[in-house]
Structures are given as C-alpha cells and as structure tokens.
Short mmCIF file of C-alpha atoms and ligand atoms in Angstrom, two decimals:
data_model
loop_
_atom_site.label_atom_id
_atom_site.label_comp_id
_atom_site.label_asym_id
_atom_site.label_seq_id
_atom_site.Cartn_x
_atom_site.Cartn_y
_atom_site.Cartn_z
CA MET A 42 -48.97 26.78 3.33
CA TYR A 43 -52.34 25.19 2.78
CA PHE A 44 -53.56 26.66 6.08
CA ASP A 45 -52.28 28.37 9.18
CA PRO A 46 -52.30 25.81 12.02
CA ASP A 47 -52.57 28.59 14.59
CA GLN A 48 -55.91 29.66 13.12
CA VAL A 49 -57.59 26.25 13.52
CA ASN A 50 -59.99 25.99 16.41
CA PRO A 51 -60.60 22.28 17.03
CA PRO A 52 -63.64 21.01 18.96
CA THR A 53 -62.55 19.23 22.13
CA HIS A 54 -65.86 18.00 23.52
CA LEU A 55 -67.62 14.65 23.50
CA ILE A 56 -70.98 14.19 21.77
CA ILE A 57 -73.32 12.18 23.97
CA GLY A 58 -77.04 11.95 23.28
CA GLY A 59 -76.80 14.91 20.92
CA GLU A 60 -75.22 17.12 23.60
CA ARG A 61 -71.74 18.58 23.65
CA CYS A 62 -70.09 17.73 26.94
CA ALA A 63 -66.63 18.18 28.34
CA GLY A 64 -64.61 15.09 29.10
CA VAL A 65 -63.24 14.73 32.58
CA THR A 66 -59.48 14.15 32.58
CA LEU A 67 -57.54 16.60 30.39
CA ASN A 68 -54.87 15.16 28.09
CA ASP A 69 -52.71 17.01 25.60
CA VAL A 70 -53.11 16.49 21.87
CA HIS A 71 -49.97 17.28 19.86
CA SER A 72 -49.27 18.18 16.29
CA PRO A 73 -46.69 15.79 14.82
CA SER A 74 -45.79 18.43 12.23
CA ARG A 75 -44.11 20.62 14.82
CA HIS A 76 -44.09 18.64 18.07
CA ALA A 77 -46.31 21.27 19.61
CA LEU A 78 -49.30 21.09 21.90
CA VAL A 79 -52.51 21.81 20.00
CA ARG A 80 -54.79 21.73 23.01
CA PRO A 81 -55.91 19.46 25.82
CA VAL A 82 -58.90 17.22 25.27
CA GLY A 83 -61.04 15.84 28.09
CA TRP A 84 -61.27 12.07 28.09
CA ALA A 85 -64.52 10.35 28.98
CA SER A 86 -64.94 9.10 32.54
CA ASP A 87 -66.44 5.66 33.17
CA ALA A 88 -69.74 7.43 33.88
CA GLN A 89 -69.56 9.21 30.49
CA VAL A 90 -68.81 5.96 28.69
CA ASP A 91 -71.91 4.60 30.34
CA GLN A 92 -73.95 7.69 29.40
CA ALA A 93 -72.86 7.39 25.76
CA VAL A 94 -73.83 3.73 25.58
CA GLN A 95 -77.14 4.41 27.35
CA ALA A 96 -77.86 7.28 24.94
CA ALA A 97 -77.20 4.94 22.03
CA ARG A 98 -79.33 2.21 23.62
CA LEU A 99 -82.21 4.66 24.00
CA ALA A 100 -81.94 5.98 20.45
CA ALA A 101 -81.39 2.64 18.70
CA PRO A 102 -85.00 1.36 18.47
CA GLY A 103 -86.33 4.59 16.93
CA TRP A 104 -83.50 4.71 14.41
CA ALA A 105 -84.01 1.06 13.50
CA ALA A 106 -87.76 1.62 13.11
CA LEU A 107 -87.31 4.49 10.67
CA ALA A 108 -88.24 3.60 7.09
CA PRO A 109 -84.96 2.44 5.50
CA ARG A 110 -85.33 5.00 2.70
CA GLU A 111 -85.55 7.75 5.29
CA ARG A 112 -82.31 6.53 6.88
CA ALA A 113 -80.70 6.57 3.43
CA GLY A 114 -81.94 10.15 2.91
CA LEU A 115 -80.51 11.32 6.24
CA LEU A 116 -77.16 9.70 5.49
CA ALA A 117 -77.14 11.41 2.07
CA ARG A 118 -77.77 14.76 3.83
CA PHE A 119 -74.93 13.95 6.23
CA ALA A 120 -72.70 13.22 3.18
CA ASP A 121 -73.62 16.57 1.61
CA LEU A 122 -72.65 18.37 4.81
CA VAL A 123 -69.34 16.52 4.92
CA ASP A 124 -68.59 17.74 1.38
CA ALA A 125 -69.70 21.25 2.25
CA HIS A 126 -67.29 21.29 5.23
CA ALA A 127 -64.41 19.61 3.38
CA GLU A 128 -61.85 22.30 4.11
CA GLU A 129 -62.72 22.58 7.79
CA LEU A 130 -62.61 18.79 8.24
CA ALA A 131 -59.32 18.56 6.35
CA ARG A 132 -57.75 21.22 8.57
CA LEU A 133 -58.85 19.37 11.72
CA GLU A 134 -57.45 16.13 10.31
CA SER A 135 -54.12 17.52 9.10
CA LEU A 136 -53.50 19.49 12.27
CA VAL A 137 -52.92 16.43 14.47
CA SER A 138 -52.40 13.49 12.12
CA ALA A 139 -49.81 12.72 9.48
CA ARG A 140 -52.31 13.25 6.67
CA ILE A 141 -51.20 15.86 4.14
CA TYR A 142 -53.92 18.48 3.69
CA SER A 143 -54.14 18.22 -0.11
CA GLU A 144 -54.57 14.43 0.16
CA VAL A 145 -57.29 14.81 2.77
CA ILE A 146 -59.18 17.20 0.49
CA ALA A 147 -58.66 15.08 -2.61
CA ARG A 148 -59.33 11.73 -1.00
CA ASP A 149 -60.20 11.37 2.68
CA VAL A 150 -63.17 13.75 2.80
CA LYS A 151 -64.55 12.27 -0.42
CA VAL A 152 -64.23 8.77 0.99
CA VAL A 153 -66.23 9.79 4.07
CA SER A 154 -69.06 11.37 2.06
CA GLY A 155 -68.81 8.53 -0.46
CA VAL A 156 -69.20 5.74 2.08
CA LEU A 157 -72.14 7.55 3.67
CA ARG A 158 -73.89 7.57 0.28
CA TYR A 159 -72.75 4.07 -0.68
CA PHE A 160 -73.84 2.38 2.55
CA GLY A 161 -76.91 4.60 2.87
CA GLU A 162 -78.10 3.06 -0.39
CA PHE A 163 -77.88 -0.42 1.16
CA ALA A 164 -80.45 0.55 3.80
CA ASP A 165 -83.45 -0.50 1.69
CA LYS A 166 -81.83 -3.14 -0.48
CA ILE A 167 -81.27 -6.05 1.84
CA ASP A 168 -84.04 -8.58 1.38
CA GLY A 169 -84.88 -11.54 3.53
CA ALA A 170 -85.62 -14.96 2.07
CA VAL A 171 -88.55 -17.32 2.11
CA THR A 172 -87.01 -20.69 2.91
CA PRO A 173 -88.29 -24.01 1.49
CA THR A 174 -90.62 -25.64 4.02
CA PRO A 175 -93.65 -27.99 3.84
CA ARG A 176 -96.92 -26.40 2.64
CA ASN A 177 -98.38 -26.23 6.13
CA SER A 178 -95.77 -23.72 7.26
CA LEU A 179 -94.10 -20.56 6.10
CA SER A 180 -90.58 -19.66 7.14
CA PHE A 181 -88.77 -16.51 6.23
CA THR A 182 -85.71 -14.60 7.36
CA VAL A 183 -85.53 -10.96 8.33
CA HIS A 184 -82.45 -8.86 9.07
CA GLU A 185 -82.20 -6.72 12.17
CA PRO A 186 -79.54 -4.32 13.42
CA HIS A 187 -77.46 -5.43 16.40
CA GLY A 188 -78.48 -2.37 18.45
CA VAL A 189 -75.47 -0.54 19.92
CA VAL A 190 -72.23 -0.69 17.96
CA ALA A 191 -68.95 0.33 19.61
CA ALA A 192 -66.49 1.57 16.97
CA ILE A 193 -62.83 2.11 17.79
CA SER A 194 -60.45 3.60 15.23
CA PRO A 195 -56.72 4.38 14.85
CA TRP A 196 -54.75 7.56 14.10
CA ASN A 197 -53.32 6.89 10.63
CA PHE A 198 -56.45 7.67 8.55
CA PRO A 199 -58.73 8.91 11.32
CA MET A 200 -61.77 10.03 9.31
CA ILE A 201 -61.66 7.37 6.63
CA LEU A 202 -61.30 4.44 9.00
CA SER A 203 -63.98 5.75 11.36
CA SER A 204 -66.39 6.22 8.45
CA TRP A 205 -65.83 2.66 7.24
CA LYS A 206 -67.49 1.71 10.52
CA PHE A 207 -70.07 4.31 11.40
CA ALA A 208 -71.51 4.66 7.89
CA PRO A 209 -72.53 1.01 7.39
CA ALA A 210 -73.47 0.56 11.06
CA LEU A 211 -75.83 3.56 10.90
CA ALA A 212 -77.22 2.55 7.51
CA ALA A 213 -78.11 -0.86 8.94
CA GLY A 214 -80.11 0.83 11.71
CA ASN A 215 -77.66 0.64 14.62
CA ALA A 216 -76.75 3.42 17.03
CA VAL A 217 -73.01 4.03 17.30
CA VAL A 218 -70.55 5.06 19.98
CA LEU A 219 -67.30 5.99 18.24
CA LYS A 220 -64.01 6.30 20.07
CA PRO A 221 -61.38 7.73 17.75
CA SER A 222 -57.68 7.55 18.57
CA GLU A 223 -56.61 9.79 21.43
CA LEU A 224 -53.90 11.16 19.09
CA THR A 225 -56.38 12.40 16.45
CA PRO A 226 -59.72 13.15 18.12
CA PHE A 227 -60.98 16.30 16.38
CA SER A 228 -62.47 15.25 13.05
CA ALA A 229 -64.70 12.62 14.68
CA THR A 230 -66.31 15.21 16.96
CA ARG A 231 -67.03 17.49 14.03
CA LEU A 232 -68.48 14.60 12.02
CA ALA A 233 -70.89 13.77 14.85
CA GLU A 234 -71.97 17.44 14.92
CA LEU A 235 -72.62 17.32 11.17
CA ALA A 236 -74.68 14.15 11.63
CA LEU A 237 -76.90 16.03 14.08
CA GLU A 238 -77.15 18.98 11.70
CA ALA A 239 -78.24 16.57 8.96
CA GLY A 240 -81.18 15.50 11.14
CA ILE A 241 -79.86 12.19 12.44
CA PRO A 242 -81.57 11.91 15.84
CA ALA A 243 -79.68 12.65 19.05
CA GLY A 244 -78.05 9.56 20.54
CA VAL A 245 -77.75 7.72 17.24
CA PHE A 246 -74.14 8.81 16.68
CA ASN A 247 -72.07 9.48 19.81
CA VAL A 248 -68.37 10.28 20.07
CA ILE A 249 -66.26 9.83 23.17
CA HIS A 250 -62.57 10.56 23.60
CA GLY A 251 -59.89 8.71 25.46
CA ASP A 252 -57.12 6.16 25.32
CA GLY A 253 -57.10 2.37 25.49
CA ALA A 254 -58.63 2.36 28.97
CA VAL A 255 -61.65 4.31 27.70
CA GLY A 256 -61.84 1.96 24.70
CA ASP A 257 -61.69 -1.01 27.02
CA ALA A 258 -64.53 0.35 29.18
CA LEU A 259 -66.59 0.82 26.01
CA VAL A 260 -65.90 -2.69 24.73
CA ARG A 261 -66.74 -4.20 28.12
CA HIS A 262 -70.00 -2.30 28.55
CA ARG A 263 -72.84 -4.78 28.93
CA SER A 264 -75.17 -2.77 26.70
CA VAL A 265 -72.82 -2.83 23.73
CA ASP A 266 -73.96 -5.43 21.21
CA TYR A 267 -71.20 -5.39 18.59
CA VAL A 268 -67.60 -4.17 18.52
CA THR A 269 -65.88 -2.99 15.34
CA PHE A 270 -62.19 -2.17 15.62
CA THR A 271 -59.29 -1.00 13.47
CA GLY A 272 -55.83 -0.89 14.97
CA SER A 273 -52.91 -3.08 15.92
CA SER A 274 -53.10 -6.86 16.15
CA ALA A 275 -52.09 -6.78 19.83
CA THR A 276 -54.98 -4.45 20.71
CA GLY A 277 -57.33 -6.48 18.50
CA ALA A 278 -56.56 -9.59 20.52
CA ARG A 279 -57.24 -7.75 23.79
CA ILE A 280 -60.54 -6.43 22.41
CA MET A 281 -61.65 -9.86 21.29
CA ALA A 282 -60.92 -11.29 24.75
CA ALA A 283 -62.72 -8.40 26.49
CA ALA A 284 -65.75 -8.74 24.20
CA ALA A 285 -65.87 -12.48 24.86
CA GLU A 286 -65.63 -12.04 28.63
CA THR A 287 -68.44 -9.49 28.79
CA GLY A 288 -71.26 -11.09 26.86
CA LEU A 289 -69.72 -12.94 23.90
CA LYS A 290 -70.22 -9.86 21.74
CA GLN A 291 -69.49 -10.20 18.07
CA VAL A 292 -66.35 -8.41 16.92
CA SER A 293 -64.80 -7.45 13.63
CA LEU A 294 -61.12 -6.60 13.58
CA GLU A 295 -59.06 -4.77 10.96
CA LEU A 296 -55.47 -5.20 12.09
CA GLY A 297 -51.85 -4.89 11.08
CA GLY A 298 -50.09 -5.96 7.91
CA LYS A 299 -46.72 -6.69 6.36
CA GLY A 300 -47.62 -6.62 2.68
CA PRO A 301 -45.32 -8.16 0.07
CA GLN A 302 -44.63 -6.68 -3.36
CA LEU A 303 -43.86 -9.93 -5.21
CA VAL A 304 -41.99 -8.97 -8.39
CA PHE A 305 -41.08 -11.48 -11.12
CA ASP A 306 -38.29 -10.98 -13.65
CA ASP A 307 -40.74 -10.29 -16.48
CA ALA A 308 -42.53 -7.40 -14.74
CA ALA A 309 -43.38 -4.58 -17.13
CA ASP A 310 -42.07 -1.00 -17.11
CA LEU A 311 -39.54 -0.90 -14.26
CA ASP A 312 -39.73 2.90 -13.96
CA ARG A 313 -43.46 2.81 -13.30
CA LEU A 314 -43.06 -0.20 -11.01
CA ALA A 315 -40.27 1.44 -8.99
CA ALA A 316 -42.42 4.53 -8.50
CA MET A 317 -45.36 2.37 -7.38
CA ILE A 318 -43.26 0.36 -4.94
CA ALA A 319 -41.67 3.52 -3.51
CA ARG A 320 -45.11 5.04 -3.07
CA GLY A 321 -46.36 1.81 -1.47
CA ILE A 322 -43.95 2.27 1.42
CA THR A 323 -43.63 6.06 1.62
CA TYR A 324 -47.27 7.15 1.22
CA ASN A 325 -48.28 8.67 4.57
CA SER A 326 -44.61 7.96 5.51
CA GLY A 327 -45.40 4.25 5.60
CA GLN A 328 -48.04 4.68 8.33
CA VAL A 329 -50.45 2.56 6.34
CA CYS A 330 -51.77 -0.89 7.32
CA PHE A 331 -51.59 -2.03 3.68
CA ALA A 332 -48.13 -0.57 3.03
CA GLY A 333 -46.10 -2.71 0.64
CA SER A 334 -43.37 -3.11 3.22
CA ARG A 335 -41.57 -6.15 1.81
CA LEU A 336 -40.10 -6.23 -1.69
CA VAL A 337 -39.81 -9.89 -2.70
CA VAL A 338 -38.01 -9.67 -6.02
CA GLN A 339 -36.70 -12.24 -8.50
CA ARG A 340 -32.90 -12.10 -8.58
CA GLY A 341 -32.57 -11.18 -12.27
CA ILE A 342 -34.03 -7.68 -11.85
CA ALA A 343 -33.34 -7.04 -8.16
CA ALA A 344 -30.35 -4.72 -8.60
CA ARG A 345 -31.96 -2.63 -11.37
CA LEU A 346 -35.28 -2.30 -9.57
CA THR A 347 -33.88 -1.42 -6.15
CA ALA A 348 -31.62 1.24 -7.73
CA LYS A 349 -34.67 2.86 -9.34
CA ILE A 350 -36.67 2.68 -6.09
CA ALA A 351 -33.80 4.32 -4.19
CA GLU A 352 -33.69 7.09 -6.78
CA THR A 353 -37.42 7.78 -6.34
CA MET A 354 -37.07 7.72 -2.55
CA HIS A 355 -34.29 10.33 -2.70
CA GLY A 356 -36.63 12.75 -4.49
CA LEU A 357 -39.25 12.88 -1.71
CA GLN A 358 -39.85 16.07 0.20
CA PHE A 359 -40.36 16.16 4.00
CA GLY A 360 -42.70 18.76 5.39
CA GLU A 361 -45.56 19.67 7.69
CA THR A 362 -48.94 18.35 6.66
CA TRP A 363 -49.95 21.90 5.72
CA ASN A 364 -46.81 22.52 3.64
CA THR A 365 -47.67 22.69 -0.08
CA ALA A 366 -44.33 21.17 -1.12
CA ALA A 367 -44.45 18.15 1.19
CA ASN A 368 -45.11 14.57 0.12
CA MET A 369 -43.44 12.90 3.15
CA PRO A 370 -45.37 13.78 6.32
CA PRO A 371 -43.99 13.43 9.84
CA ILE A 372 -44.12 10.31 11.96
CA ILE A 373 -47.05 10.54 14.36
CA ASN A 374 -45.07 10.83 17.61
CA GLU A 375 -41.76 10.29 19.36
CA ARG A 376 -42.70 6.81 20.55
CA GLN A 377 -43.42 5.66 17.00
CA ILE A 378 -40.25 7.15 15.54
CA ALA A 379 -38.15 5.57 18.31
CA ARG A 380 -39.75 2.21 17.48
CA ILE A 381 -39.02 2.54 13.76
CA ASP A 382 -35.44 3.52 14.54
CA SER A 383 -34.92 0.67 16.99
CA ILE A 384 -36.18 -1.93 14.47
CA VAL A 385 -33.91 -0.55 11.75
CA GLN A 386 -30.91 -0.56 14.13
CA ALA A 387 -31.69 -4.08 15.36
CA SER A 388 -31.99 -5.27 11.80
CA VAL A 389 -28.63 -3.74 10.90
CA ALA A 390 -27.11 -5.40 13.98
CA GLU A 391 -28.49 -8.70 12.62
CA GLY A 392 -26.61 -8.09 9.36
CA ALA A 393 -29.02 -6.09 7.17
CA LYS A 394 -27.48 -3.71 4.65
CA VAL A 395 -28.90 -0.17 4.42
CA VAL A 396 -29.46 0.47 0.70
CA CYS A 397 -30.76 3.97 1.42
CA GLY A 398 -32.08 6.03 4.32
CA GLY A 399 -31.90 4.28 7.66
CA GLU A 400 -32.05 7.33 9.90
CA ARG A 401 -34.41 9.74 11.54
CA ILE A 402 -34.47 13.30 10.32
CA ALA A 403 -35.22 16.41 12.33
CA HIS A 404 -36.76 19.07 10.10
CA ASP A 405 -38.41 22.29 11.25
CA GLY A 406 -39.16 20.90 14.69
CA ALA A 407 -40.87 17.71 13.53
CA SER A 408 -39.54 14.16 13.28
CA PHE A 409 -39.36 12.33 10.00
CA PHE A 410 -37.84 9.04 9.05
CA ALA A 411 -35.84 8.87 5.85
CA PRO A 412 -37.29 6.56 3.18
CA THR A 413 -35.32 3.42 3.86
CA MET A 414 -34.46 0.23 2.06
CA LEU A 415 -32.85 -2.72 3.84
CA SER A 416 -31.52 -5.83 2.13
CA GLY A 417 -29.65 -9.03 2.91
CA MET A 418 -31.82 -10.10 5.84
CA ALA A 419 -32.64 -13.64 6.92
CA PRO A 420 -36.36 -14.50 6.63
CA ASP A 421 -36.67 -14.43 10.42
CA SER A 422 -35.07 -10.99 10.74
CA ILE A 423 -36.94 -8.43 12.82
CA ALA A 424 -37.40 -6.20 9.74
CA ILE A 425 -39.29 -9.03 8.04
CA ARG A 426 -41.24 -10.22 11.07
CA GLU A 427 -42.51 -6.94 12.52
CA GLU A 428 -44.96 -4.41 11.16
CA ILE A 429 -42.75 -1.29 11.30
CA PHE A 430 -45.42 1.28 10.37
CA GLY A 431 -42.84 3.63 8.87
CA PRO A 432 -41.14 4.16 5.48
CA VAL A 433 -38.94 1.07 5.67
CA LEU A 434 -38.85 -1.40 2.78
CA ALA A 435 -37.27 -4.81 3.45
CA VAL A 436 -35.90 -6.47 0.30
CA GLN A 437 -35.68 -10.23 -0.19
CA GLU A 438 -34.54 -11.99 -3.38
CA PHE A 439 -35.70 -15.31 -4.83
CA ASP A 440 -35.07 -17.60 -7.79
CA SER A 441 -38.07 -19.88 -8.34
CA PHE A 442 -41.84 -19.21 -8.35
CA GLU A 443 -42.27 -21.46 -5.31
CA GLU A 444 -39.55 -19.68 -3.39
CA GLY A 445 -41.06 -16.28 -4.22
CA VAL A 446 -44.54 -17.28 -3.06
CA ALA A 447 -43.13 -18.85 0.10
CA LEU A 448 -41.33 -15.61 0.97
CA ALA A 449 -44.39 -13.53 0.09
CA ASN A 450 -46.49 -15.51 2.57
CA HIS A 451 -45.85 -14.00 5.97
CA ALA A 452 -45.87 -16.17 9.06
CA GLU A 453 -48.35 -13.93 10.91
CA TYR A 454 -49.86 -11.25 8.70
CA GLY A 455 -52.07 -11.53 5.61
CA LEU A 456 -53.74 -8.18 4.94
CA THR A 457 -52.67 -7.26 1.40
CA ALA A 458 -50.17 -8.35 -1.25
CA SER A 459 -49.15 -7.32 -4.76
CA VAL A 460 -47.94 -9.49 -7.63
CA HIS A 461 -46.07 -7.94 -10.57
CA THR A 462 -45.60 -9.98 -13.75
CA ARG A 463 -46.64 -9.88 -17.42
CA ASP A 464 -47.58 -13.57 -17.35
CA ILE A 465 -51.30 -13.77 -16.48
CA ASN A 466 -51.03 -17.44 -15.51
CA GLN A 467 -48.14 -16.75 -13.16
CA ALA A 468 -50.03 -13.76 -11.73
CA PHE A 469 -53.14 -15.81 -11.09
CA LYS A 470 -51.27 -18.78 -9.62
CA ALA A 471 -49.43 -16.45 -7.24
CA ALA A 472 -52.67 -14.65 -6.29
CA GLN A 473 -54.22 -18.02 -5.45
CA ALA A 474 -51.20 -19.15 -3.41
CA ILE A 475 -50.75 -15.99 -1.36
CA GLU A 476 -52.54 -16.07 1.99
CA SER A 477 -53.95 -12.57 2.07
CA GLY A 478 -57.32 -10.83 2.19
CA THR A 479 -56.44 -8.65 -0.82
CA VAL A 480 -54.11 -9.33 -3.76
CA TRP A 481 -53.39 -6.62 -6.33
CA ILE A 482 -52.01 -7.70 -9.70
CA ASN A 483 -49.61 -5.19 -11.27
CA ASP A 484 -50.95 -2.63 -8.83
CA TRP A 485 -50.76 -1.44 -5.25
CA GLY A 486 -53.16 0.56 -3.10
CA ARG A 487 -56.83 0.98 -2.45
CA ARG A 488 -58.94 2.68 -5.10
CA THR A 489 -61.62 5.10 -4.01
CA ASP A 490 -64.44 2.75 -4.93
CA PHE A 491 -66.20 1.15 -2.02
CA THR A 492 -67.30 -2.16 -3.48
CA ALA A 493 -64.34 -4.42 -2.66
CA PRO A 494 -64.36 -5.91 0.82
CA PHE A 495 -61.18 -5.21 2.78
CA GLY A 496 -59.90 -7.32 5.67
CA GLY A 497 -57.08 -9.63 6.54
CA TYR A 498 -56.19 -13.27 6.90
CA LYS A 499 -54.27 -14.61 9.91
CA ARG A 500 -53.33 -11.98 12.53
CA SER A 501 -54.39 -9.21 10.13
CA GLY A 502 -57.99 -9.46 11.14
CA LEU A 503 -61.40 -10.95 11.36
CA GLY A 504 -64.26 -9.94 9.08
CA LYS A 505 -64.38 -7.31 6.36
CA ASP A 506 -64.97 -3.59 6.09
CA MET A 507 -66.40 -2.11 2.87
CA GLY A 508 -68.39 -3.77 0.12
CA ARG A 509 -71.52 -5.80 0.84
CA PRO A 510 -69.88 -7.80 3.68
CA GLY A 511 -68.93 -4.49 5.31
CA PHE A 512 -72.64 -3.68 5.53
CA GLU A 513 -74.11 -7.09 6.26
CA LYS A 514 -71.99 -7.63 9.36
CA TYR A 515 -73.99 -4.89 11.05
CA LEU A 516 -77.13 -6.99 10.76
CA LYS A 517 -78.19 -10.23 12.38
CA SER A 518 -80.71 -12.55 10.79
CA LYS A 519 -83.83 -14.00 12.31
CA ALA A 520 -85.89 -16.92 11.02
CA ILE A 521 -89.65 -16.46 11.54
CA TRP A 522 -91.96 -19.48 11.29
CA LEU A 523 -95.68 -19.40 10.69
CA GLU A 524 -97.78 -22.53 11.11
CA ILE A 525 -100.63 -22.65 8.56
CA GLU A 526 -103.74 -24.34 9.95
P1 LIG B 773 -53.76 0.81 18.47
O1 LIG B 773 -54.16 -0.61 18.48
O2 LIG B 773 -52.69 1.25 19.40
O3 LIG B 773 -55.01 1.76 18.79
C1 LIG B 773 -56.16 1.76 17.99
C2 LIG B 773 -57.33 2.26 18.80
O4 LIG B 773 -57.61 1.34 19.85
C3 LIG B 773 -57.11 3.61 19.48
O5 LIG B 773 -58.32 4.33 19.41
C4 LIG B 773 -56.80 3.21 20.91
O6 LIG B 773 -57.10 4.20 21.87
C5 LIG B 773 -57.69 2.00 21.10
N1 LIG B 773 -57.28 1.05 22.13
C6 LIG B 773 -56.03 0.76 22.56
N2 LIG B 773 -56.08 -0.22 23.49
C7 LIG B 773 -57.39 -0.58 23.63
C8 LIG B 773 -58.07 -1.56 24.41
N3 LIG B 773 -57.43 -2.38 25.24
N4 LIG B 773 -59.39 -1.65 24.30
C9 LIG B 773 -60.08 -0.85 23.45
N5 LIG B 773 -59.49 0.10 22.67
C10 LIG B 773 -58.14 0.22 22.76
O7 LIG B 773 -53.38 1.14 16.96
P2 LIG B 773 -52.84 2.51 16.36
O8 LIG B 773 -51.41 2.67 16.79
O9 LIG B 773 -53.79 3.62 16.63
O10 LIG B 773 -52.91 2.20 14.79
C11 LIG B 773 -51.90 1.55 14.12
C12 LIG B 773 -52.25 0.09 13.90
O11 LIG B 773 -53.51 -0.01 13.24
C13 LIG B 773 -51.28 -0.63 12.98
O12 LIG B 773 -51.01 -1.91 13.47
C14 LIG B 773 -52.03 -0.71 11.67
O13 LIG B 773 -51.61 -1.74 10.80
C15 LIG B 773 -53.42 -0.90 12.14
N6 LIG B 773 -54.36 -0.52 11.08
C16 LIG B 773 -55.09 -1.48 10.44
C17 LIG B 773 -55.95 -1.15 9.40
C18 LIG B 773 -56.76 -2.18 8.66
O14 LIG B 773 -57.72 -1.80 7.98
N7 LIG B 773 -56.45 -3.45 8.75
C19 LIG B 773 -56.06 0.19 9.03
C20 LIG B 773 -55.30 1.13 9.68
C21 LIG B 773 -54.47 0.78 10.72
#
C-alpha cells in the first residue's frame, strides 16, 4: 500500500477571503476504491457563494496592482509549497478520485507546481503595442485582468485541471473562486491553504464546495467577470447559457471528447503501437477527456493489431488507488459504472461484437470495468456516438485514406486525435483533414510540458487552456488614445 486511507485527514472546509469556513449542507464524499464514505463535506450556501465572490471582488484590485514580478514570485513560492507537500496532496487526491497515488506523485503534483511556475513567468512578459496612428496622436494597447474569475473543474484529474485555470488566472492578476467537483473536493482546499501560506493575499484564491447548483449560482453571480470550465459538453452548454443570461460574461469551455486512433497499414512497430493504444483507453480506466476511445484501423492490419491490444488489456491489474500493484483504478461511482455498462450492452444489442472485456468487475469492494474492445458497429452506433468515459475501445475498419479520415472525424466531438503511419505525407494530410484541437502523429497523450494549447473543436469546447492562449484569455485589452497638441 502506498498509504493507509484510514490515516488521511482531509480538509472539509471552504476558503473564503482567507478564512476557513464550514459549508452549510452536509454531503457525503465517497472513496471509489472501496465504496466507502470518507467524510461529509459542507456545500456552500447561496450566501457563501456571494461571500466568496465579494471576497474576490475586494481582493482583485490590490492583486492586479501588484508589480507583475512580485506576482510571479508569489506563484513560485506557492509552487515550492506544492512540491514540498506532494505526498499529502497526492493522498488527498487518491483517496477520493480514481488517480493512482504513484501517478499523482510522478505527474499530477508536478504539473500543478509546474503550471504555477510556467504561468507565473508570463506575469511580466505580456507587452502592449503602440498602434500606427497619425503624428498628432498616440494610441497604445494595455492588457488588464478581467477581475473575478469563476473556475469550475471536474473529478477525473482534480488538481491538474483546476491548476490549468487558477494558475494562469492568478498570474494575469485576477482573483479566483474555484469550485472543484463535489466528488473530489479535498485537494483544492489544501491548495488554497498553501496559496495563503505562500503569501498570496486573502481573497485572491477562494475555494467553495458544492454540486451543479452551487456551480450555477457562481456562474450566475453578477460580480463574476469570466467563467472558465472543464467538464461535460452538456454542462458546458448550460454554463454558456447561464453566463450569457447574467451579464454576457466571457466563457472558456474544455469539454468532452471521442478521440480517434487513426492507424494506417504501414504503421511502425505494432507491439509498441498496441501498447500505446491500450494505454490510451485504459489510463485512469478511460476516465480521460482525451482518451483514444475509437480505433479507426486500415483493414490490412486490423486483426493483428486488435489481437495485440487485447493481449495488453488482459495484463492490466485492477486495484485501489493506493495499491502498489494497480494500474487500472476504479470507476468513480456507481452512476458512472452503470452508464458505461448500459452503453456497452446497448451497443451489443445493436450488433457489436465484444472482442474482450465487456463487463463490470467487483474487486475488494470497489467497482471496475474490464478493459473492453467492441467491433463491428455501424458508424451511428451508440458506442461510436457517445463519450463513454470508461475503458471501452470501439473499433472501426477502413480501406481508403478518405474513408479513414471520414471515420476519424466525429460528428460532434473534436478534442484530440492520433494518426499512426510511417508516411510523413499521409500523416500530415490526415492531421490537416481531421477536425480536432490536437492531433498527435505516431503518439498519444499529453506530455508534461505546458507550452501547447489544449482545447477542442465542435462540441469539445471553446477556447484553450495551457500555452500562451491559456494565459492571454485571462486578460482583456484596452486601447488608450492620447491627442498631441
Ligand atoms: P460535469 O460536467 O458533470 O461536472 C463538471 C463540474 O461542473 C463539476 O464541478 C460540477 O459540480 C459542475 N457543474 C455541474 N453542473 C453545473 C452547472 N449547471 N453550472 C455550473 N457548474 C456545474 O463533468 P464531470 O462528470 O465532472 O467530468 C467529466 C466530463 O468532463 C467528461 O465529459 C470529460 O470529457 C470532461 N473533461 C474535459 C476535459 C478537457 O480538457 N476538455 C478534461 C477533463 C474532463
């Protein structure tokens, strides 16, 4: 065991204006690793949502007025504290999410401290421009923070996806109210405490807990200036409507995906490729927005490749997130596992063949879903249409380049895609033709660098997180004119 879950003592409070306060309505938080109650967490009342936004509103001007280099320094201190508390943060994360402890230590915590340093360094590097005007005037642009940013994040990578929002928003001089998922609230609270310890002023980084209703109250608050969201496409649409109705606030949305792994006959090293494709749908048990959930494979190698993928899938080990042998974590809750199961069953009823897996697995009190491969579906099958958010790979075969690209392009989603071929021209032509915010060539998965913007086409989102665009969206620009007499 990496840690004893009974020895973890998670913080359950909200952080508003630098103060720890108890939320009002108590709701249970469960551990998916053993279907057990961890502890109840108080959700924010409407009055507490208001207090958090008002605290941010009050703190925002002072934070924005700080010398940018000072903001960068405070964020670097915050990053150092995150690294220093890596094990504690990883325990809080693994206790209630599906994130395996060793992965959180090796990756998630480093991403959080890394984005704080990366975006902190943007604070004093965004210049305005002097625009070309006649000699009797001077016009220049300056960039200003929005003010109060509402950040709402999901449960699948709680710390990472929250940090993609709060780090650039803070670096740009905004105050933040973060509402993490009600399923995974603990790490966010601790991060806000570390921000205070680093010297970030009270009210600049607030955390409130609650479900969609609390998120909705936050989005609708009249003193929120900008809304940044990661979650499902359905919730994203509701948030966009709510933000429009309550002041035409700007929004950025990171939403669902149904990523294709487009594999041509000439793809190199089938063993390596099979391992990559298996990982692309089983990492975090498929609870990944950029999961490679559709294998679109040229007919000539389909049988050989799928056999190798099935072999890799058979070797995976289910276990609690704190179990040292596990590489297949549990599914987050009963509702999600029932949904995965119902889509697989519906797909089979439509005529899909189960190549491997296809069933839920009870193991030491937790619920897992077997790594699954389905084949023989029509393009409009439910397993192709829907984001399943579980370890279910839907296989489709094609003959020509055009047919492959047409299958790779999803009717609704366009978050990420992979193309596998040894022909650089074919790779590039496919990358150009695929409607997706990210295309990996002979690769799958995000690297731990922060420079590439990430965000979807179509129903997969609006705007980008990470990279320069992931910082600049937290600023608005103003043109200032000076008449020269
Ligand atoms: P979700 O949409 O159910 O919830 C996400 C967050 O929104 C939670 O904090 C929730 O409490 C809140 N929320 C729900 N309804 C709300 C409302 N009406 N107003 C304001 N807030 C509301 O998503 P989830 O189940 O937590 O996460 C899984 C989804 O997130 C998947 O679709 C996945 O693809 C997507 N996701 C996308 C990315 C990306 O970067 N594109 C990354 C991770 C996850």
